XYZ file of N, CA and C in Angstrom:
615
model
N 0.868 -1.126 0.017
C 0.041 0.045 -0.033
C 0.890 1.267 0.172
N 0.350 2.290 -0.624
C 0.906 3.806 -0.423
C 2.517 3.667 -1.298
N 2.642 2.596 -2.206
C 3.415 2.561 -3.124
C 3.506 2.832 -4.526
N 4.136 3.974 -4.813
C 3.797 4.383 -6.377
C 4.249 3.263 -7.238
N 3.499 2.849 -8.243
C 3.829 1.610 -9.077
C 3.277 2.078 -10.705
N 4.186 1.359 -11.543
C 4.086 1.607 -13.097
C 3.876 0.679 -13.693
N 3.156 0.255 -14.706
C 3.317 -0.744 -15.731
C 4.078 -0.399 -17.076
N 5.246 -1.291 -17.338
C 6.403 -0.816 -18.075
C 5.641 -1.408 -19.562
N 6.515 -0.931 -20.741
C 5.667 -1.223 -21.895
C 6.009 -3.030 -22.206
N 6.686 -3.456 -21.499
C 6.435 -5.188 -21.681
C 5.593 -5.555 -20.703
N 4.909 -4.860 -19.663
C 4.007 -5.475 -18.832
C 4.649 -5.793 -17.678
N 5.651 -5.212 -17.309
C 6.193 -5.639 -15.903
C 5.856 -4.360 -14.879
N 5.688 -4.770 -13.615
C 5.451 -3.776 -12.742
C 6.649 -3.204 -11.909
N 6.675 -2.059 -12.069
C 8.075 -1.099 -11.880
C 7.696 -0.282 -10.563
N 8.170 -0.398 -9.346
C 8.141 0.319 -8.194
C 9.511 0.986 -8.153
N 9.702 1.933 -7.037
C 10.868 2.600 -6.474
C 11.919 1.540 -6.155
N 11.404 0.468 -5.725
C 12.175 -0.563 -5.108
C 12.925 -1.447 -6.634
N 12.550 -1.466 -7.561
C 12.801 -2.139 -8.968
C 11.566 -2.986 -9.433
N 11.856 -3.940 -10.013
C 10.753 -4.624 -10.779
C 10.014 -5.644 -10.144
N 8.692 -5.651 -10.397
C 8.179 -6.758 -9.243
C 7.824 -7.888 -10.049
N 8.248 -9.199 -9.743
C 7.814 -10.260 -10.629
C 6.238 -10.602 -10.452
N 5.396 -11.145 -11.255
C 4.138 -11.305 -11.171
C 3.448 -12.290 -12.001
N 2.705 -13.185 -12.058
C 1.967 -13.919 -13.120
C 1.128 -13.168 -14.004
N 0.290 -12.523 -12.978
C -0.663 -11.443 -13.214
C -0.682 -10.324 -12.739
N -1.363 -9.045 -13.244
C -1.208 -7.825 -12.153
C -2.810 -7.435 -12.819
N -3.506 -6.938 -11.534
C -4.731 -6.300 -11.803
C -4.512 -4.844 -11.291
N -4.770 -3.915 -12.277
C -4.625 -2.200 -12.119
C -6.118 -1.929 -12.110
N -6.066 -1.368 -10.414
C -7.640 -1.058 -10.375
C -7.527 0.307 -9.339
N -6.571 0.939 -9.778
C -6.105 2.431 -9.394
C -7.247 3.623 -9.620
N -8.522 3.347 -9.691
C -9.565 4.616 -9.883
C -8.807 5.516 -10.794
N -8.643 6.542 -10.167
C -8.537 7.953 -10.994
C -7.052 7.987 -11.573
N -6.338 7.018 -11.086
C -4.619 6.889 -11.333
C -4.563 5.790 -12.519
N -5.443 4.882 -12.673
C -5.457 4.186 -13.680
C -4.800 4.182 -14.861
N -5.213 5.178 -15.582
C -4.670 5.572 -16.673
C -3.370 6.052 -16.566
N -2.579 6.549 -15.717
C -1.396 7.170 -15.365
C -0.578 5.700 -15.329
N -0.993 5.177 -14.619
C -0.124 3.738 -14.103
C 0.090 2.459 -14.959
N -1.068 2.647 -16.241
C -0.810 1.713 -17.482
C -0.107 2.805 -18.739
N 0.143 3.720 -18.645
C 0.032 4.744 -19.634
C 1.312 4.186 -20.461
N 2.465 3.713 -20.103
C 3.306 3.128 -20.777
C 3.227 2.091 -21.861
N 2.449 1.141 -21.339
C 1.869 0.174 -21.800
C 0.757 0.354 -22.948
N -0.345 0.989 -22.544
C -1.322 1.339 -23.594
C -2.488 2.634 -22.970
N -2.954 3.207 -24.101
C -3.575 4.272 -23.411
C -5.361 3.786 -23.078
N -5.931 4.228 -22.296
C -7.101 3.918 -21.739
C -7.963 5.049 -21.858
N -9.021 4.884 -22.277
C -10.377 5.975 -22.620
C -11.209 6.211 -21.243
N -10.418 6.577 -20.243
C -10.915 7.003 -18.891
C -10.614 8.397 -18.255
N -11.647 9.221 -17.964
C -11.504 10.403 -16.908
C -11.747 10.675 -16.071
N -11.011 10.948 -15.159
C -11.441 11.111 -13.539
C -12.506 12.496 -13.404
N -13.396 12.452 -12.801
C -14.149 13.438 -12.745
C -14.803 13.640 -11.213
N -15.192 15.079 -10.707
C -15.299 15.241 -9.207
C -16.838 15.128 -8.829
N -16.860 14.364 -8.000
C -18.280 14.592 -7.383
C -18.310 14.765 -6.183
N -19.605 14.985 -5.287
C -19.682 15.602 -4.038
C -20.820 15.168 -2.859
N -20.716 15.068 -1.930
C -21.874 14.242 -1.160
C -21.736 14.814 0.592
N -22.819 14.828 0.905
C -23.138 15.285 2.256
C -23.523 14.580 3.183
N -23.377 14.770 4.518
C -23.987 13.905 5.515
C -24.460 15.141 6.780
N -25.710 14.901 6.698
C -26.250 15.736 7.986
C -25.932 15.167 9.439
N -26.224 15.973 10.353
C -26.686 15.731 11.427
C -27.533 14.276 11.640
N -27.476 13.747 13.083
C -28.468 12.528 13.221
C -29.809 13.209 13.064
N -30.782 12.567 12.546
C -32.304 13.245 12.294
C -33.242 12.294 13.400
N -34.030 12.850 13.496
C -35.151 12.127 14.321
C -36.684 11.262 13.777
N -36.253 11.129 12.678
C -37.356 10.512 11.903
C -36.805 9.367 10.827
N -37.433 8.340 10.837
C -36.815 7.335 9.669
C -36.815 8.020 8.315
N -35.718 8.386 7.865
C -35.674 8.990 6.640
C -35.718 7.894 5.398
N -36.124 8.794 4.573
C -36.203 7.819 3.281
C -35.075 7.634 2.418
N -34.920 6.763 1.327
C -34.102 6.338 0.603
C -34.696 6.715 -0.947
N -34.129 7.998 -1.709
C -34.803 8.037 -3.177
C -33.759 8.562 -3.980
N -33.964 8.797 -5.294
C -33.296 9.357 -6.370
C -34.202 10.064 -7.304
N -34.282 11.361 -7.110
C -35.092 12.261 -7.598
C -34.708 12.499 -9.299
N -34.963 11.817 -10.236
C -34.442 11.754 -11.500
C -34.793 13.202 -12.166
N -35.695 13.535 -11.916
C -36.035 14.944 -12.636
C -35.060 16.094 -12.186
N -34.783 16.382 -10.870
C -33.909 17.321 -10.109
C -32.596 16.738 -10.048
N -32.243 15.649 -10.236
C -30.913 15.127 -10.399
C -30.497 14.898 -8.899
N -31.126 14.680 -7.971
C -30.237 14.401 -6.428
C -30.819 13.081 -5.948
N -30.024 12.602 -4.738
C -30.469 11.516 -4.245
C -30.235 11.571 -2.689
N -31.093 10.926 -2.003
C -30.434 10.722 -0.318
C -30.777 9.846 0.099
N -30.235 9.208 1.059
C -30.508 7.753 1.918
C -30.295 8.057 3.602
N -30.458 6.777 4.212
C -29.983 7.206 5.661
C -28.491 6.827 5.618
N -28.146 6.983 6.754
C -26.739 7.149 6.819
C -25.956 7.051 8.167
N -25.717 6.385 9.100
C -25.161 6.456 10.483
C -26.127 7.446 11.176
N -27.512 7.282 10.906
C -28.288 8.243 12.249
C -28.643 9.405 11.286
N -28.120 9.827 10.200
C -28.429 11.179 9.216
C -28.734 10.614 7.957
N -28.724 11.769 7.089
C -28.809 11.479 5.819
C -27.658 11.509 5.062
N -27.424 10.812 3.931
C -26.335 11.087 2.929
C -27.222 11.784 1.637
N -26.739 12.733 1.243
C -27.216 13.620 0.414
C -26.050 13.962 -0.984
N -26.729 14.070 -2.153
C -25.642 14.030 -3.309
C -26.505 13.993 -4.546
N -25.449 15.041 -5.387
C -25.699 15.016 -6.739
C -24.096 15.529 -7.176
N -24.050 16.871 -7.006
C -22.715 17.367 -6.963
C -21.571 17.018 -7.962
N -22.060 16.438 -9.008
C -21.194 16.048 -10.328
C -20.911 17.089 -11.078
N -19.335 17.011 -11.172
C -18.876 18.168 -12.057
C -18.438 17.327 -13.247
N -19.095 17.693 -14.499
C -18.505 16.786 -15.915
C -17.507 17.476 -16.474
N -16.596 17.394 -15.723
C -15.317 18.217 -16.092
C -14.118 17.246 -15.651
N -13.091 16.885 -16.732
C -11.905 15.951 -16.314
C -11.237 16.705 -15.044
N -10.682 16.032 -14.150
C -9.894 16.624 -12.958
C -8.285 15.772 -13.208
N -7.167 16.465 -12.919
C -6.266 15.799 -12.307
C -6.440 15.073 -11.253
N -5.955 13.797 -11.440
C -6.354 13.093 -10.050
C -4.991 13.184 -9.201
N -4.200 14.214 -9.206
C -3.012 14.416 -8.083
C -3.472 16.072 -7.693
N -4.427 16.796 -8.571
C -4.477 17.943 -7.967
C -5.966 18.536 -8.024
N -6.960 18.690 -6.971
C -8.274 18.375 -7.083
C -8.889 18.985 -5.914
N -9.766 19.478 -5.806
C -10.670 20.087 -4.540
C -11.268 18.970 -3.770
N -10.722 18.513 -2.354
C -11.221 17.710 -1.859
C -12.476 18.168 -1.044
N -12.713 19.404 -0.759
C -13.898 19.983 0.109
C -14.891 20.082 -0.798
N -16.043 19.675 -0.214
C -17.325 20.244 -1.144
C -17.366 21.804 -1.213
N -17.921 22.165 -2.139
C -18.300 23.350 -2.469
C -19.435 24.102 -1.687
N -19.722 25.312 -1.390
C -20.397 26.066 -0.348
C -22.069 25.801 -1.379
N -21.967 26.129 -2.506
C -23.042 26.374 -3.599
C -23.436 24.622 -3.490
N -22.972 23.349 -2.854
C -23.307 22.299 -3.303
C -23.758 21.849 -1.959
N -23.327 22.777 -0.810
C -23.745 22.357 0.525
C -25.143 23.103 0.641
N -25.417 24.270 0.422
C -26.578 25.033 0.267
C -27.820 24.277 -0.813
N -27.449 23.891 -1.610
C -28.331 22.975 -2.541
C -28.723 21.688 -2.035
N -27.902 20.986 -1.083
C -28.316 19.762 -0.454
C -29.139 19.972 0.451
N -29.140 21.564 1.270
C -30.651 21.778 2.154
C -31.583 21.779 1.497
N -31.878 22.094 -0.085
C -32.647 22.511 -0.603
C -33.308 21.079 -1.436
N -32.539 20.362 -1.450
C -33.059 18.818 -1.607
C -33.797 17.959 -0.675
N -33.311 18.451 0.471
C -34.145 17.680 1.675
C -35.503 18.144 1.802
N -35.534 19.745 1.620
C -36.649 20.329 1.777
C -37.695 19.750 0.628
N -37.317 19.826 -0.322
C -37.892 19.050 -1.570
C -38.433 17.693 -1.300
N -37.479 16.980 -0.728
C -37.769 15.466 -0.443
C -38.352 15.202 0.929
N -38.546 15.771 2.040
C -39.084 15.472 2.951
C -39.714 16.408 4.062
N -39.701 17.864 3.313
C -40.285 19.086 3.901
C -39.303 19.835 4.560
N -38.215 19.422 5.020
C -37.402 20.184 5.904
C -36.052 19.873 5.739
N -34.777 20.372 6.299
C -33.604 20.126 6.378
C -32.767 20.294 7.560
N -31.808 19.376 7.818
C -30.845 19.012 8.972
C -29.565 19.658 8.885
N -28.828 20.386 9.627
C -27.561 20.785 9.509
C -26.660 19.656 9.071
N -25.878 19.872 8.095
C -24.390 19.321 7.919
C -23.759 18.684 8.748
N -23.051 17.664 8.819
C -22.105 17.282 9.672
C -20.792 17.085 9.052
N -21.026 16.755 7.501
C -19.578 16.575 6.948
C -19.822 17.007 5.475
N -19.196 17.427 4.570
C -19.405 17.291 2.949
C -17.993 17.180 2.398
N -18.161 16.450 1.689
C -16.644 16.274 0.672
C -17.053 16.035 -0.758
N -15.799 15.754 -1.432
C -15.943 15.549 -2.694
C -14.751 14.392 -2.902
N -15.110 13.337 -3.991
C -14.087 12.368 -4.522
C -14.439 12.610 -6.002
N -13.121 11.436 -6.374
C -13.336 11.122 -7.754
C -13.921 9.875 -8.230
N -14.771 10.214 -9.313
C -15.380 9.161 -10.067
C -14.932 9.056 -11.743
N -14.703 7.676 -12.175
C -14.179 7.633 -13.525
C -15.078 7.452 -14.456
N -15.073 8.323 -15.544
C -15.968 8.001 -16.866
C -15.213 7.198 -18.140
N -15.803 6.442 -19.011
C -15.880 6.023 -20.127
C -16.484 6.846 -21.152
N -16.120 6.192 -22.447
C -17.176 6.753 -23.588
C -18.192 6.425 -23.615
N -18.495 4.997 -23.226
C -19.680 4.294 -23.307
C -20.700 4.173 -22.020
N -19.948 4.861 -20.572
C -20.746 4.802 -19.642
C -20.424 3.476 -18.949
N -19.796 2.307 -19.423
C -19.498 0.898 -18.969
C -18.360 1.026 -18.681
N -17.713 0.292 -17.599
C -16.505 0.136 -17.114
C -15.421 -0.502 -17.972
N -14.247 -0.468 -17.885
C -13.220 -1.129 -18.361
C -12.757 -2.166 -17.827
N -12.987 -3.523 -17.788
C -12.568 -4.597 -16.935
C -12.031 -5.703 -18.041
N -10.991 -6.123 -17.529
C -10.316 -7.153 -18.271
C -8.846 -7.152 -18.914
N -8.458 -7.958 -20.021
C -7.091 -7.766 -20.198
C -6.779 -6.692 -21.154
N -5.509 -5.758 -20.679
C -4.787 -5.179 -21.354
C -3.900 -5.360 -22.275
N -2.988 -6.419 -21.637
C -2.076 -7.135 -22.250
C -1.637 -8.280 -21.614
N -0.983 -9.084 -22.296
C -0.786 -10.173 -21.143
C -0.264 -10.019 -20.201
N -1.161 -10.859 -19.046
C -0.790 -10.847 -17.962
C -1.146 -9.531 -17.324
N -1.735 -8.636 -17.955
C -2.116 -6.934 -17.535
C -3.422 -6.752 -17.759
N -4.324 -6.746 -16.372
C -5.937 -6.331 -16.402
C -6.128 -5.239 -15.718
N -7.330 -4.454 -16.235
C -7.635 -3.403 -15.253
C -9.060 -3.792 -15.146
N -9.318 -2.488 -14.199
C -10.519 -2.701 -13.747
C -10.966 -1.152 -13.275
N -11.584 -0.286 -13.787
C -11.897 1.253 -13.835
C -13.242 1.625 -14.429
N -13.067 3.031 -14.359
C -14.149 3.672 -15.400
C -15.753 3.381 -14.829
N -16.090 3.336 -13.381
C -16.995 2.834 -12.461
C -18.244 3.590 -12.953
N -17.965 4.882 -13.404
C -19.066 6.096 -13.300
C -19.852 6.251 -12.062
N -19.337 6.104 -10.776
C -19.608 6.096 -9.705
C -20.738 5.139 -9.241
N -20.409 3.764 -9.694
C -20.979 2.836 -9.296
C -20.554 1.575 -8.988
N -18.958 1.769 -8.602
C -18.147 0.810 -8.128
C -18.421 -0.024 -7.454
N -19.066 0.614 -6.098
C -18.886 -0.202 -5.122
C -20.538 -1.159 -5.367
N -21.116 -0.898 -5.961
C -22.178 -1.802 -6.269
C -21.880 -2.913 -7.354
N -20.858 -2.904 -7.963
C -20.963 -3.547 -9.111
C -19.386 -4.439 -9.045
N -18.582 -3.900 -8.126
C -17.281 -4.449 -8.069
C -17.286 -6.030 -7.534
N -18.313 -6.321 -6.363
C -18.269 -7.610 -5.961
C -18.159 -8.769 -6.990
N -19.415 -8.436 -7.964
C -19.679 -9.553 -8.864
C -18.591 -9.397 -10.023
N -18.258 -8.158 -10.215
C -17.442 -8.144 -11.627
C -15.777 -8.849 -11.048
N -15.804 -8.550 -9.822
C -14.542 -8.979 -9.277
C -14.316 -10.420 -9.478
N -15.357 -11.263 -8.973
C -15.397 -12.526 -9.398
C -15.297 -12.786 -10.703
N -15.883 -12.317 -11.289
C -15.626 -12.783 -12.983
C -14.230 -12.451 -13.174
N -13.865 -11.249 -12.951
C -12.395 -11.294 -13.538
C -11.493 -12.076 -12.790
N -11.566 -12.227 -11.985
C -10.615 -13.269 -10.995
C -10.812 -14.926 -11.919
N -12.020 -15.114 -12.092
C -11.933 -16.534 -12.968
C -11.430 -16.207 -14.323
N -11.600 -14.651 -15.061
C -10.719 -14.804 -16.317
C -9.317 -15.052 -16.204
N -8.824 -14.453 -14.670
C -7.325 -14.489 -14.704
C -6.901 -15.789 -14.500
N -7.888 -16.850 -13.781
C -6.859 -17.891 -14.055
C -7.257 -19.273 -14.932
N -8.048 -18.535 -15.764
C -8.392 -19.472 -16.703
C -9.667 -19.945 -16.698
N -10.465 -19.766 -15.874
C -11.681 -20.739 -15.521
C -12.946 -19.822 -16.058
N -12.691 -18.752 -16.792
C -14.232 -18.063 -17.090
C -13.585 -17.117 -18.110
N -14.860 -16.833 -19.050
C -14.868 -15.718 -19.884
C -14.648 -14.587 -19.738
N -14.011 -13.626 -20.539
C -14.007 -12.276 -20.386
C -15.562 -11.697 -20.050
N -15.747 -10.625 -19.660
C -17.186 -9.944 -19.828
C -17.012 -8.881 -21.028
N -17.459 -9.727 -22.178
C -17.486 -8.996 -23.342
C -18.002 -7.451 -23.538
N -18.873 -7.034 -22.670
C -19.300 -5.596 -22.999
C -18.205 -4.522 -22.332
N -17.212 -5.353 -21.114
C -16.610 -4.347 -20.521
C -14.995 -4.578 -21.118
N -14.717 -5.122 -21.855
C -13.440 -5.476 -22.599
C -12.820 -4.089 -22.505
N -11.657 -3.920 -22.414
C -10.965 -2.444 -22.817
C -10.533 -2.530 -24.332
N -10.456 -3.854 -24.783
C -10.064 -3.715 -26.228
C -11.271 -3.030 -27.242
N -12.688 -2.739 -26.912
C -13.655 -2.482 -27.318
C -13.311 -0.927 -27.879
N -12.538 -0.248 -27.221
C -11.853 1.093 -27.639
C -10.582 1.115 -28.186
N -10.212 1.993 -28.654
C -8.559 2.453 -29.279
C -7.874 2.839 -27.980
N -8.495 3.620 -27.304
C -7.744 4.337 -26.085
C -7.890 5.714 -26.060
N -7.744 6.276 -27.269
C -7.916 7.643 -27.368
C -8.969 8.511 -27.815
N -9.981 7.796 -27.728
C -11.270 8.270 -28.151
C -11.519 9.967 -27.181
N -12.083 10.491 -27.969
C -12.328 11.985 -27.393
C -14.001 11.636 -27.202
N -14.385 12.196 -25.749
C -15.603 11.840 -25.358
C -16.067 12.909 -24.035
N -17.198 13.180 -23.968
C -17.651 13.930 -22.668
C -18.226 13.276 -21.681
N -17.882 13.758 -20.501
C -18.216 12.860 -19.433
C -19.777 13.236 -18.986
N -20.257 11.821 -18.939
C -21.679 12.127 -18.540
C -21.727 11.571 -16.951
N -22.773 12.351 -16.137
C -22.855 12.072 -14.866
C -23.530 10.696 -14.650
N -22.806 9.775 -13.652
C -23.106 8.373 -13.715
C -24.427 7.810 -13.107
N -25.414 8.854 -12.697
C -26.613 8.626 -12.368
C -27.512 8.927 -13.419
N -27.210 9.367 -14.225
C -28.118 9.878 -15.525
C -28.689 8.110 -15.793
N -30.241 8.404 -15.964
C -30.971 7.494 -16.270
C -30.873 7.100 -17.829
N -30.532 8.259 -18.686
C -30.853 8.006 -20.005
C -29.822 7.049 -20.837
N -30.151 6.232 -21.731
C -29.022 5.231 -22.042
C -28.236 6.053 -22.944
N -26.762 5.848 -22.655
C -25.688 6.510 -23.611
C -25.434 5.800 -24.564
């Protein structure tokens, strides 16, 4: 952990301590995946910033909802509400981006709560993180080169999809399963130009 690594042009993994031996490697470095494998192959993946907020504890049984019209969601979290939309469809530098939530977003979250349940609670904390987008909104999962695999481009849905996808990828790596054809990185050249689309968007891309 916390060890910078790069995949070389011949598929080896190089760290500051030298080249590491491996039979297979999975690069699942989130917003940094593209730079980790850049010497081996280009990846059409763009990091973008999203924001979320958690309220103080609430005195009701809070709902879980996604408002597709107004583009926000909220759900119970640790006795309060987790509220979000906060997507910025702008490519971010994975090493230089704002981790604190914008005040405008915090204000919007109060409005979202008012719309959803009729009142709002003070925020306990708010923050930003990075998601990764691909040209078609589906992740890049599978072989990038011999012995090198990637798992990235989750469009904000990684936590939901990763357990099942990881099992399929593991089976592919050990030779007992097939690739997920719709997710294979080989479906792109790697240098495609595309716009970032919000991961919560219900419109088919």
